[in-house]
Amino acid sequence: MSADAGKRIVRKVVKWAFFTLIVGALSMMTDFLVPWITGASADNIDLTARGEPLLISLALVVGGTGELVFDRKSNGLPTLPVGVAMGFSIVFIAIVSICYGALKLADGQQEKIVKMTGETSIIAVERISSISWMALLAAVIISLMCVVLSEMGS
C-alpha cells in the first residue's frame, strides 16, 4: 500500500469517526449527559432499554455498507474481504432489525400485561441493555471494516 493510499484511508476513517460515530450517536450521548447535568438519576438500563443503541447500530452498519458498495475504489469483482464484510453487514442488519422489532413488540405487550396483572417486568431489561451495547460495539467494528475496505483498491 502506498503512502497516498494510507493517507486516503486515514482521512476516510477520521471523516467516518466524526460524522458517523460522533454525530450519529449524539442523541444517545445527550441521553447520558442531560441526567448528569441536571442531577437526575438515570442508569445504563434506563438509557438503553428502549432500543436506541440498536437503531444507532443499524445506522452505523448501513452507512458503512453504503460506503463499501458505492464508494469502493476498485471497479472489478469484489474480493474475499469485501464479500465477508458484506456478509457480516447483511446478517447484522437482519439480526438487529429482528431484535429491535421484538423489543418494540415486547414493550407493547409489557404495558398491556402490567395494566392487567400489576406485574412490572416481563422482559429482562438487563439483557436488552447488554445486547444493545454488544450490537453497538459490533456495529462500530463492521462499519469501520467496510469504510477501510471501501478505500483499499483490490
PDB file of C-alpha atoms in Angstrom:
ATOM      1  CA  MET A   1       0.000   0.000   0.000  1.00  0.00           C
ATOM      2  CA  SER A   2       1.362   3.379  -0.989  1.00  0.00           C
ATOM      3  CA  ALA A   3       1.709   6.362   1.309  1.00  0.00           C
ATOM      4  CA  ASP A   4      -1.035   8.143  -0.656  1.00  0.00           C
ATOM      5  CA  ALA A   5      -3.416   5.216  -0.128  1.00  0.00           C
ATOM      6  CA  GLY A   6      -2.590   5.209   3.582  1.00  0.00           C
ATOM      7  CA  LYS A   7      -3.409   8.931   3.815  1.00  0.00           C
ATOM      8  CA  ARG A   8      -6.697   8.376   1.976  1.00  0.00           C
ATOM      9  CA  ILE A   9      -7.649   5.603   4.395  1.00  0.00           C
ATOM     10  CA  VAL A  10      -6.772   7.708   7.448  1.00  0.00           C
ATOM     11  CA  ARG A  11      -8.718  10.680   6.054  1.00  0.00           C
ATOM     12  CA  LYS A  12     -11.749   8.482   5.359  1.00  0.00           C
ATOM     13  CA  VAL A  13     -11.612   6.879   8.832  1.00  0.00           C
ATOM     14  CA  VAL A  14     -11.387  10.307  10.511  1.00  0.00           C
ATOM     15  CA  LYS A  15     -14.361  11.530   8.453  1.00  0.00           C
ATOM     16  CA  TRP A  16     -16.271   8.352   9.361  1.00  0.00           C
ATOM     17  CA  ALA A  17     -15.401   8.693  13.047  1.00  0.00           C
ATOM     18  CA  PHE A  18     -16.564  12.302  13.235  1.00  0.00           C
ATOM     19  CA  PHE A  19     -19.647  12.329  11.047  1.00  0.00           C
ATOM     20  CA  THR A  20     -20.869   8.789  11.505  1.00  0.00           C
ATOM     21  CA  LEU A  21     -19.834   7.859  15.020  1.00  0.00           C
ATOM     22  CA  ILE A  22     -19.941  11.106  16.939  1.00  0.00           C
ATOM     23  CA  VAL A  23     -22.798  12.862  15.167  1.00  0.00           C
ATOM     24  CA  GLY A  24     -24.694   9.588  14.750  1.00  0.00           C
ATOM     25  CA  ALA A  25     -24.506   8.813  18.448  1.00  0.00           C
ATOM     26  CA  LEU A  26     -25.253  12.389  19.540  1.00  0.00           C
ATOM     27  CA  SER A  27     -28.789  11.564  20.636  1.00  0.00           C
ATOM     28  CA  MET A  28     -27.557   8.785  22.886  1.00  0.00           C
ATOM     29  CA  MET A  29     -24.765  10.983  24.247  1.00  0.00           C
ATOM     30  CA  THR A  30     -27.400  13.590  25.082  1.00  0.00           C
ATOM     31  CA  ASP A  31     -29.393  10.924  26.927  1.00  0.00           C
ATOM     32  CA  PHE A  32     -26.291  10.335  29.074  1.00  0.00           C
ATOM     33  CA  LEU A  33     -25.399  13.996  29.579  1.00  0.00           C
ATOM     34  CA  VAL A  34     -28.780  15.534  30.434  1.00  0.00           C
ATOM     35  CA  PRO A  35     -29.371  13.470  33.606  1.00  0.00           C
ATOM     36  CA  TRP A  36     -25.750  14.036  34.630  1.00  0.00           C
ATOM     37  CA  ILE A  37     -26.020  17.812  34.184  1.00  0.00           C
ATOM     38  CA  THR A  38     -29.416  18.114  35.862  1.00  0.00           C
ATOM     39  CA  GLY A  39     -28.535  15.749  38.686  1.00  0.00           C
ATOM     40  CA  ALA A  40     -31.395  13.400  37.837  1.00  0.00           C
ATOM     41  CA  SER A  41     -30.892   9.724  38.379  1.00  0.00           C
ATOM     42  CA  ALA A  42     -30.530   7.621  35.267  1.00  0.00           C
ATOM     43  CA  ASP A  43     -28.627   4.417  34.843  1.00  0.00           C
ATOM     44  CA  ASN A  44     -27.374   2.371  31.933  1.00  0.00           C
ATOM     45  CA  ILE A  45     -30.585   0.350  31.718  1.00  0.00           C
ATOM     46  CA  ASP A  46     -32.806   3.439  31.611  1.00  0.00           C
ATOM     47  CA  LEU A  47     -30.785   4.745  28.689  1.00  0.00           C
ATOM     48  CA  THR A  48     -30.622   1.550  26.636  1.00  0.00           C
ATOM     49  CA  ALA A  49     -33.848  -0.344  27.343  1.00  0.00           C
ATOM     50  CA  ARG A  50     -35.842   1.492  24.667  1.00  0.00           C
ATOM     51  CA  GLY A  51     -33.608   0.261  21.851  1.00  0.00           C
ATOM     52  CA  GLU A  52     -31.870   3.456  20.709  1.00  0.00           C
ATOM     53  CA  PRO A  53     -28.448   1.748  20.594  1.00  0.00           C
ATOM     54  CA  LEU A  54     -29.955  -0.840  18.247  1.00  0.00           C
ATOM     55  CA  LEU A  55     -31.129   1.890  15.878  1.00  0.00           C
ATOM     56  CA  ILE A  56     -27.759   3.621  16.023  1.00  0.00           C
ATOM     57  CA  SER A  57     -26.109   0.254  15.336  1.00  0.00           C
ATOM     58  CA  LEU A  58     -28.265  -0.216  12.256  1.00  0.00           C
ATOM     59  CA  ALA A  59     -27.413   3.267  11.010  1.00  0.00           C
ATOM     60  CA  LEU A  60     -23.674   2.676  11.501  1.00  0.00           C
ATOM     61  CA  VAL A  61     -23.651  -0.609   9.602  1.00  0.00           C
ATOM     62  CA  VAL A  62     -25.920   0.626   6.814  1.00  0.00           C
ATOM     63  CA  GLY A  63     -23.688   3.685   6.380  1.00  0.00           C
ATOM     64  CA  GLY A  64     -20.535   1.587   6.249  1.00  0.00           C
ATOM     65  CA  THR A  65     -22.127  -0.856   3.842  1.00  0.00           C
ATOM     66  CA  GLY A  66     -23.179   2.032   1.608  1.00  0.00           C
ATOM     67  CA  GLU A  67     -19.584   3.242   1.548  1.00  0.00           C
ATOM     68  CA  LEU A  68     -18.425  -0.231   0.588  1.00  0.00           C
ATOM     69  CA  VAL A  69     -20.998  -0.705  -2.150  1.00  0.00           C
ATOM     70  CA  PHE A  70     -20.971   2.737  -3.747  1.00  0.00           C
ATOM     71  CA  ASP A  71     -17.545   4.238  -2.959  1.00  0.00           C
ATOM     72  CA  ARG A  72     -15.291   1.214  -3.426  1.00  0.00           C
ATOM     73  CA  LYS A  73     -12.051   2.219  -5.166  1.00  0.00           C
ATOM     74  CA  SER A  74     -11.859  -0.925  -7.284  1.00  0.00           C
ATOM     75  CA  ASN A  75     -14.357  -1.382 -10.089  1.00  0.00           C
ATOM     76  CA  GLY A  76     -13.607  -5.058 -10.556  1.00  0.00           C
ATOM     77  CA  LEU A  77     -15.209  -8.026  -8.879  1.00  0.00           C
ATOM     78  CA  PRO A  78     -15.363  -7.853  -5.073  1.00  0.00           C
ATOM     79  CA  THR A  79     -12.518  -9.532  -3.222  1.00  0.00           C
ATOM     80  CA  LEU A  80     -12.944 -12.087  -0.435  1.00  0.00           C
ATOM     81  CA  PRO A  81     -12.609  -9.465   2.358  1.00  0.00           C
ATOM     82  CA  VAL A  82     -15.273  -7.318   0.662  1.00  0.00           C
ATOM     83  CA  GLY A  83     -17.561 -10.340   0.403  1.00  0.00           C
ATOM     84  CA  VAL A  84     -17.003 -11.209   4.062  1.00  0.00           C
ATOM     85  CA  ALA A  85     -17.705  -7.616   5.121  1.00  0.00           C
ATOM     86  CA  MET A  86     -20.883  -7.557   3.034  1.00  0.00           C
ATOM     87  CA  GLY A  87     -21.960 -10.888   4.532  1.00  0.00           C
ATOM     88  CA  PHE A  88     -21.383  -9.672   8.086  1.00  0.00           C
ATOM     89  CA  SER A  89     -23.275  -6.476   7.295  1.00  0.00           C
ATOM     90  CA  ILE A  90     -26.303  -8.243   5.854  1.00  0.00           C
ATOM     91  CA  VAL A  91     -26.501 -10.752   8.723  1.00  0.00           C
ATOM     92  CA  PHE A  92     -26.013  -7.992  11.303  1.00  0.00           C
ATOM     93  CA  ILE A  93     -28.716  -5.797   9.750  1.00  0.00           C
ATOM     94  CA  ALA A  94     -31.169  -8.719   9.733  1.00  0.00           C
ATOM     95  CA  ILE A  95     -30.464  -9.780  13.331  1.00  0.00           C
ATOM     96  CA  VAL A  96     -30.545  -6.272  14.821  1.00  0.00           C
ATOM     97  CA  SER A  97     -33.719  -5.404  12.900  1.00  0.00           C
ATOM     98  CA  ILE A  98     -35.394  -8.504  14.315  1.00  0.00           C
ATOM     99  CA  CYS A  99     -34.139  -7.672  17.829  1.00  0.00           C
ATOM    100  CA  TYR A 100     -35.471  -4.123  17.606  1.00  0.00           C
ATOM    101  CA  GLY A 101     -38.833  -5.310  16.304  1.00  0.00           C
ATOM    102  CA  ALA A 102     -39.061  -7.926  19.068  1.00  0.00           C
ATOM    103  CA  LEU A 103     -38.148  -5.282  21.658  1.00  0.00           C
ATOM    104  CA  LYS A 104     -40.896  -2.955  20.470  1.00  0.00           C
ATOM    105  CA  LEU A 105     -43.420  -5.806  20.346  1.00  0.00           C
ATOM    106  CA  ALA A 106     -42.455  -6.966  23.846  1.00  0.00           C
ATOM    107  CA  ASP A 107     -42.584  -3.385  25.124  1.00  0.00           C
ATOM    108  CA  GLY A 108     -46.169  -3.016  23.916  1.00  0.00           C
ATOM    109  CA  GLN A 109     -47.125  -6.363  25.400  1.00  0.00           C
ATOM    110  CA  GLN A 110     -45.478  -5.459  28.705  1.00  0.00           C
ATOM    111  CA  GLU A 111     -47.627  -2.347  29.035  1.00  0.00           C
ATOM    112  CA  LYS A 112     -50.783  -4.428  28.490  1.00  0.00           C
ATOM    113  CA  ILE A 113     -49.713  -7.099  30.994  1.00  0.00           C
ATOM    114  CA  VAL A 114     -48.770  -4.518  33.646  1.00  0.00           C
ATOM    115  CA  LYS A 115     -52.221  -2.951  33.330  1.00  0.00           C
ATOM    116  CA  MET A 116     -53.936  -6.338  33.613  1.00  0.00           C
ATOM    117  CA  THR A 117     -51.883  -8.118  36.262  1.00  0.00           C
ATOM    118  CA  GLY A 118     -49.816  -5.494  38.029  1.00  0.00           C
ATOM    119  CA  GLU A 119     -46.566  -7.398  37.267  1.00  0.00           C
ATOM    120  CA  THR A 120     -43.786  -4.997  36.487  1.00  0.00           C
ATOM    121  CA  SER A 121     -41.280  -6.980  34.438  1.00  0.00           C
ATOM    122  CA  ILE A 122     -41.905  -9.356  31.569  1.00  0.00           C
ATOM    123  CA  ILE A 123     -38.730  -8.693  29.607  1.00  0.00           C
ATOM    124  CA  ALA A 124     -35.259  -8.768  31.085  1.00  0.00           C
ATOM    125  CA  VAL A 125     -34.159  -5.160  30.654  1.00  0.00           C
ATOM    126  CA  GLU A 126     -30.638  -6.045  31.750  1.00  0.00           C
ATOM    127  CA  ARG A 127     -30.396  -8.470  28.845  1.00  0.00           C
ATOM    128  CA  ILE A 128     -31.717  -5.850  26.424  1.00  0.00           C
ATOM    129  CA  SER A 129     -29.129  -3.391  27.687  1.00  0.00           C
ATOM    130  CA  SER A 130     -26.314  -5.921  27.236  1.00  0.00           C
ATOM    131  CA  ILE A 131     -27.479  -6.854  23.745  1.00  0.00           C
ATOM    132  CA  SER A 132     -27.712  -3.165  22.828  1.00  0.00           C
ATOM    133  CA  TRP A 133     -24.120  -2.473  23.893  1.00  0.00           C
ATOM    134  CA  MET A 134     -22.815  -5.604  22.158  1.00  0.00           C
ATOM    135  CA  ALA A 135     -24.667  -4.636  18.979  1.00  0.00           C
ATOM    136  CA  LEU A 136     -23.227  -1.125  19.125  1.00  0.00           C
ATOM    137  CA  LEU A 137     -19.682  -2.451  19.530  1.00  0.00           C
ATOM    138  CA  ALA A 138     -20.154  -4.946  16.694  1.00  0.00           C
ATOM    139  CA  ALA A 139     -21.626  -2.182  14.518  1.00  0.00           C
ATOM    140  CA  VAL A 140     -18.590   0.035  15.061  1.00  0.00           C
ATOM    141  CA  ILE A 141     -16.265  -2.820  14.062  1.00  0.00           C
ATOM    142  CA  ILE A 142     -18.294  -3.852  10.991  1.00  0.00           C
ATOM    143  CA  SER A 143     -18.798  -0.267   9.834  1.00  0.00           C
ATOM    144  CA  LEU A 144     -15.107   0.559  10.257  1.00  0.00           C
ATOM    145  CA  MET A 145     -14.187  -2.604   8.336  1.00  0.00           C
ATOM    146  CA  CYS A 146     -16.490  -1.556   5.479  1.00  0.00           C
ATOM    147  CA  VAL A 147     -15.139   2.000   5.381  1.00  0.00           C
ATOM    148  CA  VAL A 148     -11.498   0.860   5.303  1.00  0.00           C
ATOM    149  CA  LEU A 149     -12.197  -1.774   2.635  1.00  0.00           C
ATOM    150  CA  SER A 150     -14.031   0.796   0.514  1.00  0.00           C
ATOM    151  CA  GLU A 151     -10.878   2.869   0.326  1.00  0.00           C
ATOM    152  CA  MET A 152      -8.494  -0.002  -0.409  1.00  0.00           C
ATOM    153  CA  GLY A 153      -8.065  -0.886  -4.059  1.00  0.00           C
ATOM    154  CA  SER A 154      -8.036  -4.568  -4.911  1.00  0.00           C
TER     155      SER A 154
END
